[in-house]
Each structure stands twice: as structure tokens, then as C-alpha cells.
PDB file of C-alpha atoms in Angstrom:
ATOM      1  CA  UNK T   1     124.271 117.474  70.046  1.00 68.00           C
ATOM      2  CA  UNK T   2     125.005 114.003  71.645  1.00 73.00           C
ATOM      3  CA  UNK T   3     126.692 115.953  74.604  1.00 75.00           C
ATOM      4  CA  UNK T   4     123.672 117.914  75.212  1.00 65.00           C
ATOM      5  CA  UNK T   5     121.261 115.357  75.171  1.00 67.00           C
ATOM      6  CA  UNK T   6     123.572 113.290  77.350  1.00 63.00           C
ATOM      7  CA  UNK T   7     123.952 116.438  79.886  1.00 65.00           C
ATOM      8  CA  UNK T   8     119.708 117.045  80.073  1.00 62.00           C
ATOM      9  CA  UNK T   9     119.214 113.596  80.803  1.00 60.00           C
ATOM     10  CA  UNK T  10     121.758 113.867  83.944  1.00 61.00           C
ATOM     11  CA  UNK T  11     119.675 116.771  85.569  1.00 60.00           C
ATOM     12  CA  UNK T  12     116.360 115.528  84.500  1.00 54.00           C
ATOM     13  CA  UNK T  13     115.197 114.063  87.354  1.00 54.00           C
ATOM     14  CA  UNK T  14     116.275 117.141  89.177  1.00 49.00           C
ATOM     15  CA  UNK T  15     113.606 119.031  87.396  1.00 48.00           C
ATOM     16  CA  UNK T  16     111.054 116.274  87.013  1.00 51.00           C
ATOM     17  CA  UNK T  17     110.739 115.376  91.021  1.00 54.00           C
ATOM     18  CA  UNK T  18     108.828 117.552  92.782  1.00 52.00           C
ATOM     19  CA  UNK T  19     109.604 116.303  95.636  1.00 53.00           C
ATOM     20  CA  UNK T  20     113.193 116.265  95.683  1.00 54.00           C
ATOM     21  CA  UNK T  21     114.554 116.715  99.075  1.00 48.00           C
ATOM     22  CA  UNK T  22     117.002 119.364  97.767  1.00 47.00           C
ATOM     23  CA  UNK T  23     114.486 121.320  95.468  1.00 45.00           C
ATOM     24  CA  UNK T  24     111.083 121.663  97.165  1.00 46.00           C
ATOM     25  CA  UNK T  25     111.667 123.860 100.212  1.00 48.00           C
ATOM     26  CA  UNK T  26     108.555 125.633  99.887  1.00 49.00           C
ATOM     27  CA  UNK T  27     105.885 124.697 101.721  1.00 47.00           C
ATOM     28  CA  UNK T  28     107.689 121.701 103.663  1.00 47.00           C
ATOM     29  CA  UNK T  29     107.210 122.074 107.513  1.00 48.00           C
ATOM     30  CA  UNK T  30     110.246 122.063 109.353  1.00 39.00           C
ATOM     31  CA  UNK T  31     110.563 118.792 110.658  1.00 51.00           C
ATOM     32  CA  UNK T  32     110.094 115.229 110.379  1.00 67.00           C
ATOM     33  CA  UNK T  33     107.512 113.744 112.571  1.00 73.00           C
ATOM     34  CA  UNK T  34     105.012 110.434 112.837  1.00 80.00           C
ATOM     35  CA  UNK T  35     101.496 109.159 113.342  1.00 85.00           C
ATOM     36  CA  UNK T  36      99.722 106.339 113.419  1.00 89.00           C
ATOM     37  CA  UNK T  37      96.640 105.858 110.824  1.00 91.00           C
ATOM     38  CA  UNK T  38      94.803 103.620 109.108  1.00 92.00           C
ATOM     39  CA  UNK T  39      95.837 102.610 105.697  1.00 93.00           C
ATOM     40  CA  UNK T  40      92.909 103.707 102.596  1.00 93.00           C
ATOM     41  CA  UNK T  41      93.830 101.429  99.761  1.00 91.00           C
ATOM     42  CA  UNK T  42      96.538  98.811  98.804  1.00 93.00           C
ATOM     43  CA  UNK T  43      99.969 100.460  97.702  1.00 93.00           C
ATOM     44  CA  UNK T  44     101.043 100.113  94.476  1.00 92.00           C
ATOM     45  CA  UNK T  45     104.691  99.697  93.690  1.00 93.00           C
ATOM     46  CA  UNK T  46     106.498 100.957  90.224  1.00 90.00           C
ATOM     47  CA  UNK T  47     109.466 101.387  88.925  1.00 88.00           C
ATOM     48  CA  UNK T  48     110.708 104.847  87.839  1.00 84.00           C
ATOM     49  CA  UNK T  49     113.574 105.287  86.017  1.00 80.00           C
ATOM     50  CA  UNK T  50     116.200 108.151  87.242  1.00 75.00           C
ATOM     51  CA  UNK T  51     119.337 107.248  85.162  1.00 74.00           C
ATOM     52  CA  UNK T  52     120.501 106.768  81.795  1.00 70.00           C
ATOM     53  CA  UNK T  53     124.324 105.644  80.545  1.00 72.00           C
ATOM     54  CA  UNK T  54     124.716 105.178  77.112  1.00 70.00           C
ATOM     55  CA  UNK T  55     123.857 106.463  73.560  1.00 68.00           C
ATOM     56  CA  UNK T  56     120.961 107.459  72.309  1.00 66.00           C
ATOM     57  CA  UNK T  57     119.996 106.625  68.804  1.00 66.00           C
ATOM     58  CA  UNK T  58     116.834 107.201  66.794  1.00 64.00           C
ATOM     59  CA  UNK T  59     114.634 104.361  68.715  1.00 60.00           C
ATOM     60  CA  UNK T  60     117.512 101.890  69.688  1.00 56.00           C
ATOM     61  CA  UNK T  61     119.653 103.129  72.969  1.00 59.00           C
ATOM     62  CA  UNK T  62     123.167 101.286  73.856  1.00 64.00           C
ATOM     63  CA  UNK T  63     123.337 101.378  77.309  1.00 64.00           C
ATOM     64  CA  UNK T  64     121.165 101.296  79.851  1.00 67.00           C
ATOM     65  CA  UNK T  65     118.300 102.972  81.850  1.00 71.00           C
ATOM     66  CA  UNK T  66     118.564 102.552  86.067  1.00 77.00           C
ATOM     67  CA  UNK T  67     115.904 102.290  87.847  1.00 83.00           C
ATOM     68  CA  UNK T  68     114.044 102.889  91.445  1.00 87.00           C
ATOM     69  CA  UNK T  69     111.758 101.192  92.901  1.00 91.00           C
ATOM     70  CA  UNK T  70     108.760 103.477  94.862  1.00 93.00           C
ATOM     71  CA  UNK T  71     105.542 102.772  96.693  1.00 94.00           C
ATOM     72  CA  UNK T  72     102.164 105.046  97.087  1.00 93.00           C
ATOM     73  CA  UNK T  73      99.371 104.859  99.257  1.00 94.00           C
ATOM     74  CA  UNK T  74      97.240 107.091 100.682  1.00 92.00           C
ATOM     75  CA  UNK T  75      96.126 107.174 104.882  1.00 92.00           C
ATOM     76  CA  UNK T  76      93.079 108.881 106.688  1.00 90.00           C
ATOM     77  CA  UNK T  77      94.571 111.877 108.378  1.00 85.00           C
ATOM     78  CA  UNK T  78      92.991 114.930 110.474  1.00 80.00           C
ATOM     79  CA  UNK T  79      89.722 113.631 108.606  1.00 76.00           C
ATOM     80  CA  UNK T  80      91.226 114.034 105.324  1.00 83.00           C
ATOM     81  CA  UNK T  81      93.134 111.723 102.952  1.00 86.00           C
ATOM     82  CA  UNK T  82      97.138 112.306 102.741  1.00 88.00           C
ATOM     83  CA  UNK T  83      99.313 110.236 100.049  1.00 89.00           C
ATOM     84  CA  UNK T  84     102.495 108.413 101.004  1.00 91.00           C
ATOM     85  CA  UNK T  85     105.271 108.556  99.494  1.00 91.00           C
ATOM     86  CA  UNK T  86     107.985 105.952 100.096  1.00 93.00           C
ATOM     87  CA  UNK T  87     111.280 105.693  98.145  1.00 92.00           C
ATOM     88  CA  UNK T  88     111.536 101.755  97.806  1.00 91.00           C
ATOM     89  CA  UNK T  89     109.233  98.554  97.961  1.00 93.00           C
ATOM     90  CA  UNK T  90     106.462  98.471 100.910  1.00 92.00           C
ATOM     91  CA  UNK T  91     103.556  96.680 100.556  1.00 92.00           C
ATOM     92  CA  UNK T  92     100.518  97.367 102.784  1.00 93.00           C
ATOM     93  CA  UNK T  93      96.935  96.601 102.458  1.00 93.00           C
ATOM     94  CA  UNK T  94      93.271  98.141 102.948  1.00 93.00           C
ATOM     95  CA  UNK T  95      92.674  98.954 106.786  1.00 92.00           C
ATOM     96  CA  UNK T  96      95.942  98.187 108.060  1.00 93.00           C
ATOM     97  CA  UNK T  97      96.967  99.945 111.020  1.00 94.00           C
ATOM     98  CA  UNK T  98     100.264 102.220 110.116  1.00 93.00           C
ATOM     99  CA  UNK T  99     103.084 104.162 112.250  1.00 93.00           C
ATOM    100  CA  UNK T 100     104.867 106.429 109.438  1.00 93.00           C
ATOM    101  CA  UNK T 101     107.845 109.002 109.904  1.00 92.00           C
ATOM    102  CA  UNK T 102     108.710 111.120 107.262  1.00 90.00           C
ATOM    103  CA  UNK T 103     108.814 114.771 106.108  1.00 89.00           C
ATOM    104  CA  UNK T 104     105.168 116.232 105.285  1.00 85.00           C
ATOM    105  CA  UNK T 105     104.477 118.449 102.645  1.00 83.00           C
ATOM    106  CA  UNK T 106     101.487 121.157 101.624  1.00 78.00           C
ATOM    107  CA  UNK T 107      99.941 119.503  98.433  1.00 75.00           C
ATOM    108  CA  UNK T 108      98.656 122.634  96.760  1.00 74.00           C
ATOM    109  CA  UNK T 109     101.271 123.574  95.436  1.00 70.00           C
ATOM    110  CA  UNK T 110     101.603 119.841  93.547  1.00 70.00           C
ATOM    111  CA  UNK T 111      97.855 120.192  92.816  1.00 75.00           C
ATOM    112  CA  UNK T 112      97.232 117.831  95.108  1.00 75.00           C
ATOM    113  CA  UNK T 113      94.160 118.568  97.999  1.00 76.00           C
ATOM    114  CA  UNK T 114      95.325 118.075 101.434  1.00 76.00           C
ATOM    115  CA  UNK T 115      99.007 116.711 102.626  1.00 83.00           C
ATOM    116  CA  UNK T 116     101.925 114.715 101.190  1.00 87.00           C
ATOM    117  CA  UNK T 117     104.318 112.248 103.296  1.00 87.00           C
ATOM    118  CA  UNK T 118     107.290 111.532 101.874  1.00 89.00           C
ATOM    119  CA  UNK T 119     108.004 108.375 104.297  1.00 92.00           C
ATOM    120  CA  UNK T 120     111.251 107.367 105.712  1.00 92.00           C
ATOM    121  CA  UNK T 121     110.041 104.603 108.431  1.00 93.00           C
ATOM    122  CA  UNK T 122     106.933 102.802 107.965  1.00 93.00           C
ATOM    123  CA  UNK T 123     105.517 100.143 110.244  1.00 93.00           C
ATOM    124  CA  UNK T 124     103.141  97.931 109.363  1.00 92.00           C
ATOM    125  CA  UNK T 125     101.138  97.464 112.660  1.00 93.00           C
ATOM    126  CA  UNK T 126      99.006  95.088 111.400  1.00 90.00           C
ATOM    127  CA  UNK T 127     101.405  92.556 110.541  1.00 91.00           C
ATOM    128  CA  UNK T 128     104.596  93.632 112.274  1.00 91.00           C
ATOM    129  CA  UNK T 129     106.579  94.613 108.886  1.00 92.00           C
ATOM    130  CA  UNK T 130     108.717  97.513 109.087  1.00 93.00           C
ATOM    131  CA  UNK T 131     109.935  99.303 105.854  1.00 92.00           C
ATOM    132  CA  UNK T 132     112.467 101.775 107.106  1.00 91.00           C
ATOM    133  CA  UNK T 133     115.635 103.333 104.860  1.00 82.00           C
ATOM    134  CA  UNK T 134     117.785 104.085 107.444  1.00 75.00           C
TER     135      UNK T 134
END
């Protein structure tokens, strides 16, 4: 029972991310590209959790959970709103002027109306930051 558990919680976050780069191929366009925009909202930055090591009792775990940080905030786009996506910390604020590469996605199928960026460069025009994982 113990090994099962331990087994679902390794491919959980498999299932759980939609947009994992491996497992959502389909409505992705076929390359990465950029734009510059203007930023909606402030980001917000959480923590999600993608790993667990340890054993799981009835409340109490020994071990521990590992976590990621990620950032969301949404742009005006092709007169539309699009969500960011960023895999780390990047804070921007309200009206800032933004240059972001990533791979774009089709939010319908997320239930999401219009597009999805899941950002690998972003840089903060505004204030000169640059958030970039490469």
C-alpha cells in the first residue's frame, strides 16, 4: 500500500500540470516566439509543491515536500488578455512595459478564453529587470 502511494505521488505532477512541456502537445503552436506588451495586473508569486520523499502517515509525514517557485500575470495581447506563465520568481507591476519569449498555447482547451504563455525570458522594460531561465 505504502509503495503505491509512494509511486502516485512520483507521477502526480505529470498528470496534474497541464502544461507540462512533455504532455500538452495539443494545441501548442510550433514555436517559441516574443512580443512586447503592456503588463494588466501585478504578478503574484506561489509556491507549488512537485515532490514528496518520505512516509506518509495518517496526518504526520516524515520527510519532506519540495517545492517550486512560479509567477502569473496576465498582458494585453491582439486586444485580448493572455496569462503568463513563468516557472520561477518575477515580479512585475500594473502598466509595465514587457518583452516575453516563451511557448504560447490555445486556452480552450484549459478552459481558459484567449491564449496562454508559458514564459522563458521576460524583460521588464520598465525597469530594466530581466527574468530569463536560460
Amino acid at each position: 500500500m505504502i509503495i503505491l502511494i509512494a509511486v502516485m505521488l512520483l507521477f502526480l505532477p505529470l498528470i496534474t500540470d497541464p502544461l507540462n512541456s512533455s504532455g500538452y502537445r495539443g494545441n501548442e503552436k510550433s514555436e517559441s516566439f516574443g512580443v512586447e506588451s503592456i503588463c494588466l495586473g501585478d504578478s503574484i508569486v506561489y509556491e507549488r509543491p512537485f515532490f514528496f520523499i518520505g512516509l506518509p502517515f495518517i496526518i504526520i509525514a516524515l520527510g519532506g515536500i519540495f517545492s517550486k517557485y512560479e509567477s502569473i500575470f496576465s498582458i494585453a495581447y491582439e486586444s485580448g488578455t493572455t496569462l503568463v506563465l513563468y516557472h520561477g520568481v518575477c515580479f512585475v507591476l500594473k502598466d509595465d512595459k514587457l518583452s516575453i519569449r516563451g511557448k504560447w498555447y490555445r486556452g480552450k482547451r484549459l478552459g481558459i478564453q484567449g491564449n496562454v504563455v508559458v514564459a522563458d525570458r521576460i524583460e521588464n522594460l520598465s525597469s530594466g529587470l530581466v527574468f530569463s531561465r536560460k
